[in-house]
């Protein structure tokens, strides 16, 4: 064990588990707080501490009331229950999904709390460190991978419905395939039309190049990449 063995049932180990759980939960939550996400330091710390209490209670029951409870039953309820809490952070608007990472972080923080609560402090600390690294590094990796992608999801606003066919023909004429197509509620007042498209280019293309290509038409009001 890297940090020591904290599985024995005594007041010292109990306090260490609770303190470590609070520190890890607060650290993970602070990272989300700095990014102005829905679940911040308070929420994730409370989730982590709650999960830790569940495992402490499990061990307490096993020691003082042996055979009464299944050691894994309460933990399973935490893992499934936090999933419902995470759903509340997910927002879908105009084909944009927000809050998935926050929901996953909430669920993972509960798992960290369970690990620390049963005395597996090493696992809780290491997973928390890896989680923070992934949350900071993955955006840069994703940006690099999608820089020259061949697939694009975007919303195009067109001045009037009759111009839709012209815009589609201009896109196809450039060798771009329309994988999916959906007319949405207009985002502008008047008689415009908003269209959600998934496009596929035969060659890698940057967002800026596709934007310039689509906005060459005077009928296009705006282009938003998703």
C-alpha positions as YAML, in Angstrom:
chain: A
units: angstrom
residues:
- id: 1
  name: UNK
  ca: [0.00, 0.00, 0.00]
- id: 2
  name: UNK
  ca: [1.34, 3.44, -0.91]
- id: 3
  name: UNK
  ca: [-0.27, 5.49, 1.84]
- id: 4
  name: UNK
  ca: [-0.74, 2.76, 4.40]
- id: 5
  name: UNK
  ca: [-3.41, 0.31, 5.52]
- id: 6
  name: UNK
  ca: [-6.59, 2.00, 6.75]
- id: 7
  name: UNK
  ca: [-8.95, -0.98, 6.71]
- id: 8
  name: UNK
  ca: [-8.83, -1.67, 10.46]
- id: 9
  name: UNK
  ca: [-11.84, -0.42, 12.41]
- id: 10
  name: UNK
  ca: [-10.55, 2.21, 14.84]
- id: 11
  name: UNK
  ca: [-11.13, 5.90, 15.45]
- id: 12
  name: UNK
  ca: [-7.85, 6.93, 13.78]
- id: 13
  name: UNK
  ca: [-8.63, 5.15, 10.52]
- id: 14
  name: UNK
  ca: [-12.22, 6.39, 10.54]
- id: 15
  name: UNK
  ca: [-11.08, 10.01, 10.88]
- id: 16
  name: UNK
  ca: [-8.46, 9.55, 8.15]
- id: 17
  name: UNK
  ca: [-11.06, 8.14, 5.76]
- id: 18
  name: UNK
  ca: [-13.47, 11.01, 6.40]
- id: 19
  name: UNK
  ca: [-10.78, 13.69, 6.05]
- id: 20
  name: UNK
  ca: [-9.31, 12.16, 2.89]
- id: 21
  name: UNK
  ca: [-12.79, 11.85, 1.40]
- id: 22
  name: UNK
  ca: [-13.52, 15.52, 2.12]
- id: 23
  name: UNK
  ca: [-10.18, 16.63, 0.65]
- id: 24
  name: UNK
  ca: [-10.58, 14.58, -2.52]
- id: 25
  name: UNK
  ca: [-14.20, 15.65, -3.01]
- id: 26
  name: UNK
  ca: [-13.33, 19.30, -2.47]
- id: 27
  name: UNK
  ca: [-10.35, 19.08, -4.84]
- id: 28
  name: UNK
  ca: [-12.39, 17.50, -7.63]
- id: 29
  name: UNK
  ca: [-15.27, 19.90, -7.02]
- id: 30
  name: UNK
  ca: [-13.00, 22.96, -6.99]
- id: 31
  name: UNK
  ca: [-11.75, 22.03, -10.43]
- id: 32
  name: UNK
  ca: [-15.33, 21.99, -11.71]
- id: 33
  name: UNK
  ca: [-16.11, 25.19, -9.78]
- id: 34
  name: UNK
  ca: [-13.29, 27.06, -11.54]
- id: 35
  name: UNK
  ca: [-14.83, 26.07, -14.87]
- id: 36
  name: UNK
  ca: [-18.27, 27.32, -13.68]
- id: 37
  name: UNK
  ca: [-19.91, 23.90, -13.99]
- id: 38
  name: UNK
  ca: [-23.24, 22.99, -12.39]
- id: 39
  name: UNK
  ca: [-21.81, 20.69, -9.71]
- id: 40
  name: UNK
  ca: [-19.06, 22.50, -7.82]
- id: 41
  name: UNK
  ca: [-16.98, 22.02, -4.69]
- id: 42
  name: UNK
  ca: [-19.91, 21.81, -2.24]
- id: 43
  name: UNK
  ca: [-21.95, 19.33, -4.26]
- id: 44
  name: UNK
  ca: [-19.12, 16.94, -5.06]
- id: 45
  name: UNK
  ca: [-17.71, 17.10, -1.52]
- id: 46
  name: UNK
  ca: [-21.12, 16.22, -0.09]
- id: 47
  name: UNK
  ca: [-21.52, 13.33, -2.56]
- id: 48
  name: UNK
  ca: [-18.06, 12.00, -1.72]
- id: 49
  name: UNK
  ca: [-18.65, 12.24, 2.04]
- id: 50
  name: UNK
  ca: [-22.07, 10.63, 1.73]
- id: 51
  name: UNK
  ca: [-20.61, 7.67, -0.14]
- id: 52
  name: UNK
  ca: [-17.87, 7.37, 2.48]
- id: 53
  name: UNK
  ca: [-20.46, 7.29, 5.25]
- id: 54
  name: UNK
  ca: [-22.29, 4.49, 3.46]
- id: 55
  name: UNK
  ca: [-19.17, 2.32, 3.44]
- id: 56
  name: UNK
  ca: [-18.35, 3.18, 7.05]
- id: 57
  name: UNK
  ca: [-21.88, 2.13, 7.98]
- id: 58
  name: UNK
  ca: [-21.47, -1.09, 5.98]
- id: 59
  name: UNK
  ca: [-18.31, -1.98, 7.88]
- id: 60
  name: UNK
  ca: [-19.92, -1.01, 11.20]
- id: 61
  name: UNK
  ca: [-22.84, -3.36, 10.53]
- id: 62
  name: UNK
  ca: [-20.51, -6.19, 9.57]
- id: 63
  name: UNK
  ca: [-18.49, -5.79, 12.78]
- id: 64
  name: UNK
  ca: [-21.26, -5.25, 15.30]
- id: 65
  name: UNK
  ca: [-24.16, -7.02, 13.57]
- id: 66
  name: UNK
  ca: [-22.48, -9.80, 11.56]
- id: 67
  name: UNK
  ca: [-24.59, -11.60, 8.99]
- id: 68
  name: UNK
  ca: [-27.39, -9.01, 8.98]
- id: 69
  name: UNK
  ca: [-26.39, -7.04, 5.88]
- id: 70
  name: UNK
  ca: [-24.77, -7.72, 2.53]
- id: 71
  name: UNK
  ca: [-21.52, -5.74, 2.32]
- id: 72
  name: UNK
  ca: [-22.09, -4.69, -1.30]
- id: 73
  name: UNK
  ca: [-25.81, -3.85, -1.25]
- id: 74
  name: UNK
  ca: [-25.61, -0.31, 0.11]
- id: 75
  name: UNK
  ca: [-22.66, 0.53, -2.16]
- id: 76
  name: UNK
  ca: [-24.65, -0.63, -5.18]
- id: 77
  name: UNK
  ca: [-27.49, 1.71, -4.19]
- id: 78
  name: UNK
  ca: [-25.08, 4.64, -4.04]
- id: 79
  name: UNK
  ca: [-23.66, 3.91, -7.50]
- id: 80
  name: UNK
  ca: [-27.11, 3.70, -9.08]
- id: 81
  name: UNK
  ca: [-28.59, 6.55, -7.02]
- id: 82
  name: UNK
  ca: [-25.92, 9.08, -7.92]
- id: 83
  name: UNK
  ca: [-26.71, 8.36, -11.57]
- id: 84
  name: UNK
  ca: [-30.11, 10.00, -11.09]
- id: 85
  name: UNK
  ca: [-28.43, 13.00, -9.46]
- id: 86
  name: UNK
  ca: [-26.12, 13.34, -12.44]
- id: 87
  name: UNK
  ca: [-29.04, 13.35, -14.88]
- id: 88
  name: UNK
  ca: [-30.12, 16.67, -13.38]
- id: 89
  name: UNK
  ca: [-26.91, 18.31, -14.63]
- id: 90
  name: UNK
  ca: [-27.41, 17.26, -18.26]
- id: 91
  name: UNK
  ca: [-29.02, 19.84, -20.54]
- id: 92
  name: UNK
  ca: [-29.96, 19.30, -24.19]
- id: 93
  name: UNK
  ca: [-30.59, 22.44, -26.22]
- id: 94
  name: UNK
  ca: [-30.43, 22.92, -29.99]
- id: 95
  name: UNK
  ca: [-28.76, 19.51, -30.39]
- id: 96
  name: UNK
  ca: [-26.06, 20.55, -27.92]
- id: 97
  name: UNK
  ca: [-25.56, 18.25, -24.94]
- id: 98
  name: UNK
  ca: [-24.06, 19.92, -21.87]
- id: 99
  name: UNK
  ca: [-23.30, 18.52, -18.44]
- id: 100
  name: UNK
  ca: [-22.25, 14.99, -19.37]
- id: 101
  name: UNK
  ca: [-18.75, 15.46, -17.95]
- id: 102
  name: UNK
  ca: [-20.18, 16.96, -14.77]
- id: 103
  name: UNK
  ca: [-22.57, 14.03, -14.37]
- id: 104
  name: UNK
  ca: [-19.73, 11.56, -14.90]
- id: 105
  name: UNK
  ca: [-17.57, 13.46, -12.39]
- id: 106
  name: UNK
  ca: [-20.35, 13.26, -9.81]
- id: 107
  name: UNK
  ca: [-20.64, 9.51, -10.31]
- id: 108
  name: UNK
  ca: [-16.86, 9.04, -10.12]
- id: 109
  name: UNK
  ca: [-16.62, 11.15, -6.95]
- id: 110
  name: UNK
  ca: [-19.20, 8.85, -5.35]
- id: 111
  name: UNK
  ca: [-17.07, 5.85, -6.30]
- id: 112
  name: UNK
  ca: [-14.02, 7.60, -4.79]
- id: 113
  name: UNK
  ca: [-16.00, 8.11, -1.59]
- id: 114
  name: UNK
  ca: [-16.93, 4.44, -1.49]
- id: 115
  name: UNK
  ca: [-13.31, 3.37, -1.96]
- id: 116
  name: UNK
  ca: [-12.02, 5.71, 0.75]
- id: 117
  name: UNK
  ca: [-14.89, 4.80, 3.05]
- id: 118
  name: UNK
  ca: [-13.93, 1.12, 3.08]
- id: 119
  name: UNK
  ca: [-10.26, 1.96, 3.63]
- id: 120
  name: UNK
  ca: [-8.99, 1.71, 0.05]
- id: 121
  name: UNK
  ca: [-7.42, 5.16, 0.31]
- id: 122
  name: UNK
  ca: [-4.73, 4.40, -2.29]
- id: 123
  name: UNK
  ca: [-7.34, 3.73, -4.96]
- id: 124
  name: UNK
  ca: [-9.37, 6.82, -4.10]
- id: 125
  name: UNK
  ca: [-6.35, 9.14, -4.17]
- id: 126
  name: UNK
  ca: [-4.86, 7.70, -7.36]
- id: 127
  name: UNK
  ca: [-8.16, 7.75, -9.25]
- id: 128
  name: UNK
  ca: [-8.75, 11.36, -8.14]
- id: 129
  name: UNK
  ca: [-5.33, 12.39, -9.46]
- id: 130
  name: UNK
  ca: [-5.88, 10.60, -12.77]
- id: 131
  name: UNK
  ca: [-9.37, 12.14, -13.03]
- id: 132
  name: UNK
  ca: [-7.99, 15.67, -12.61]
- id: 133
  name: UNK
  ca: [-5.31, 15.02, -15.23]
- id: 134
  name: UNK
  ca: [-7.89, 13.69, -17.69]
- id: 135
  name: UNK
  ca: [-10.23, 16.66, -17.11]
- id: 136
  name: UNK
  ca: [-7.40, 19.09, -17.89]
- id: 137
  name: UNK
  ca: [-5.63, 17.26, -20.71]
- id: 138
  name: UNK
  ca: [-8.53, 15.78, -22.68]
- id: 139
  name: UNK
  ca: [-9.87, 19.14, -24.02]
- id: 140
  name: UNK
  ca: [-6.54, 19.83, -25.70]
- id: 141
  name: UNK
  ca: [-6.37, 16.31, -27.14]
- id: 142
  name: UNK
  ca: [-9.95, 16.52, -28.41]
- id: 143
  name: UNK
  ca: [-9.29, 19.89, -30.01]
- id: 144
  name: UNK
  ca: [-6.24, 18.50, -31.80]
- id: 145
  name: UNK
  ca: [-8.09, 15.38, -33.00]
- id: 146
  name: UNK
  ca: [-11.08, 17.33, -34.33]
- id: 147
  name: UNK
  ca: [-9.04, 20.12, -35.93]
- id: 148
  name: UNK
  ca: [-8.91, 18.31, -39.27]
- id: 149
  name: UNK
  ca: [-11.94, 16.08, -38.89]
- id: 150
  name: UNK
  ca: [-14.02, 14.85, -41.81]
- id: 151
  name: UNK
  ca: [-17.31, 14.95, -39.87]
- id: 152
  name: UNK
  ca: [-19.08, 18.14, -38.82]
- id: 153
  name: UNK
  ca: [-22.26, 18.85, -36.88]
- id: 154
  name: UNK
  ca: [-23.63, 22.35, -37.34]
- id: 155
  name: UNK
  ca: [-26.71, 24.54, -37.38]
- id: 156
  name: UNK
  ca: [-27.19, 26.71, -40.45]
- id: 157
  name: UNK
  ca: [-29.62, 29.65, -40.42]
- id: 158
  name: UNK
  ca: [-30.99, 30.55, -43.86]
- id: 159
  name: UNK
  ca: [-32.88, 33.73, -44.74]
- id: 160
  name: UNK
  ca: [-36.00, 31.98, -46.11]
- id: 161
  name: UNK
  ca: [-37.23, 28.42, -46.75]
- id: 162
  name: UNK
  ca: [-37.00, 28.77, -50.54]
- id: 163
  name: UNK
  ca: [-33.22, 29.29, -50.27]
- id: 164
  name: UNK
  ca: [-32.69, 25.98, -48.50]
- id: 165
  name: UNK
  ca: [-32.39, 23.98, -51.70]
- id: 166
  name: UNK
  ca: [-29.78, 26.38, -53.08]
- id: 167
  name: UNK
  ca: [-27.62, 26.14, -49.96]
- id: 168
  name: UNK
  ca: [-27.79, 22.33, -49.98]
- id: 169
  name: UNK
  ca: [-26.76, 22.20, -53.64]
- id: 170
  name: UNK
  ca: [-23.81, 24.52, -52.96]
- id: 171
  name: UNK
  ca: [-22.62, 22.23, -50.14]
- id: 172
  name: UNK
  ca: [-22.91, 19.09, -52.28]
- id: 173
  name: UNK
  ca: [-21.14, 20.79, -55.19]
- id: 174
  name: UNK
  ca: [-18.03, 21.09, -53.01]
- id: 175
  name: UNK
  ca: [-17.83, 17.33, -52.53]
- id: 176
  name: UNK
  ca: [-19.41, 17.30, -49.08]
- id: 177
  name: UNK
  ca: [-21.99, 14.65, -48.19]
- id: 178
  name: UNK
  ca: [-24.97, 15.49, -45.97]
- id: 179
  name: UNK
  ca: [-25.16, 12.55, -43.54]
- id: 180
  name: UNK
  ca: [-28.24, 13.81, -41.66]
- id: 181
  name: UNK
  ca: [-30.61, 16.72, -42.03]
- id: 182
  name: UNK
  ca: [-33.27, 18.18, -39.74]
- id: 183
  name: UNK
  ca: [-35.27, 21.40, -40.00]
- id: 184
  name: UNK
  ca: [-35.55, 23.11, -36.61]
- id: 185
  name: UNK
  ca: [-37.57, 25.92, -35.10]
- id: 186
  name: UNK
  ca: [-36.20, 29.17, -36.57]
- id: 187
  name: UNK
  ca: [-33.75, 31.00, -34.30]
- id: 188
  name: UNK
  ca: [-34.34, 34.36, -36.00]
- id: 189
  name: UNK
  ca: [-37.48, 36.46, -36.30]
- id: 190
  name: UNK
  ca: [-39.20, 36.79, -39.66]
- id: 191
  name: UNK
  ca: [-39.27, 34.00, -42.24]
- id: 192
  name: UNK
  ca: [-35.86, 32.29, -41.86]
- id: 193
  name: UNK
  ca: [-35.25, 28.56, -41.42]
- id: 194
  name: UNK
  ca: [-32.74, 26.82, -39.13]
- id: 195
  name: UNK
  ca: [-31.30, 23.48, -40.20]
- id: 196
  name: UNK
  ca: [-29.27, 20.97, -38.19]
- id: 197
  name: UNK
  ca: [-26.82, 19.09, -40.41]
- id: 198
  name: UNK
  ca: [-24.19, 16.41, -40.05]
- id: 199
  name: UNK
  ca: [-21.71, 16.69, -42.91]
- id: 200
  name: UNK
  ca: [-18.92, 14.45, -44.17]
- id: 201
  name: UNK
  ca: [-16.04, 15.77, -46.23]
- id: 202
  name: UNK
  ca: [-14.02, 13.53, -48.54]
- id: 203
  name: UNK
  ca: [-10.86, 15.30, -47.37]
- id: 204
  name: UNK
  ca: [-9.88, 16.58, -43.89]
- id: 205
  name: UNK
  ca: [-11.07, 20.16, -43.47]
- id: 206
  name: UNK
  ca: [-10.79, 22.78, -40.76]
- id: 207
  name: UNK
  ca: [-13.91, 24.40, -39.32]
- id: 208
  name: UNK
  ca: [-12.88, 27.79, -40.69]
- id: 209
  name: UNK
  ca: [-12.65, 26.43, -44.25]
- id: 210
  name: UNK
  ca: [-16.11, 24.86, -44.06]
- id: 211
  name: UNK
  ca: [-17.50, 28.04, -42.52]
- id: 212
  name: UNK
  ca: [-16.13, 30.15, -45.39]
- id: 213
  name: UNK
  ca: [-17.51, 27.67, -47.91]
- id: 214
  name: UNK
  ca: [-21.06, 27.73, -46.51]
- id: 215
  name: UNK
  ca: [-21.22, 31.47, -45.87]
- id: 216
  name: UNK
  ca: [-20.29, 32.24, -49.48]
- id: 217
  name: UNK
  ca: [-24.00, 32.11, -50.15]
- id: 218
  name: UNK
  ca: [-25.82, 35.38, -49.43]
- id: 219
  name: UNK
  ca: [-28.79, 33.34, -48.20]
- id: 220
  name: UNK
  ca: [-26.90, 32.04, -45.13]
- id: 221
  name: UNK
  ca: [-27.43, 34.15, -42.00]
- id: 222
  name: UNK
  ca: [-25.15, 32.23, -39.61]
- id: 223
  name: UNK
  ca: [-23.33, 28.94, -39.07]
- id: 224
  name: UNK
  ca: [-22.82, 27.42, -35.61]
- id: 225
  name: UNK
  ca: [-20.65, 24.33, -35.13]
- id: 226
  name: UNK
  ca: [-21.69, 21.87, -32.42]
...
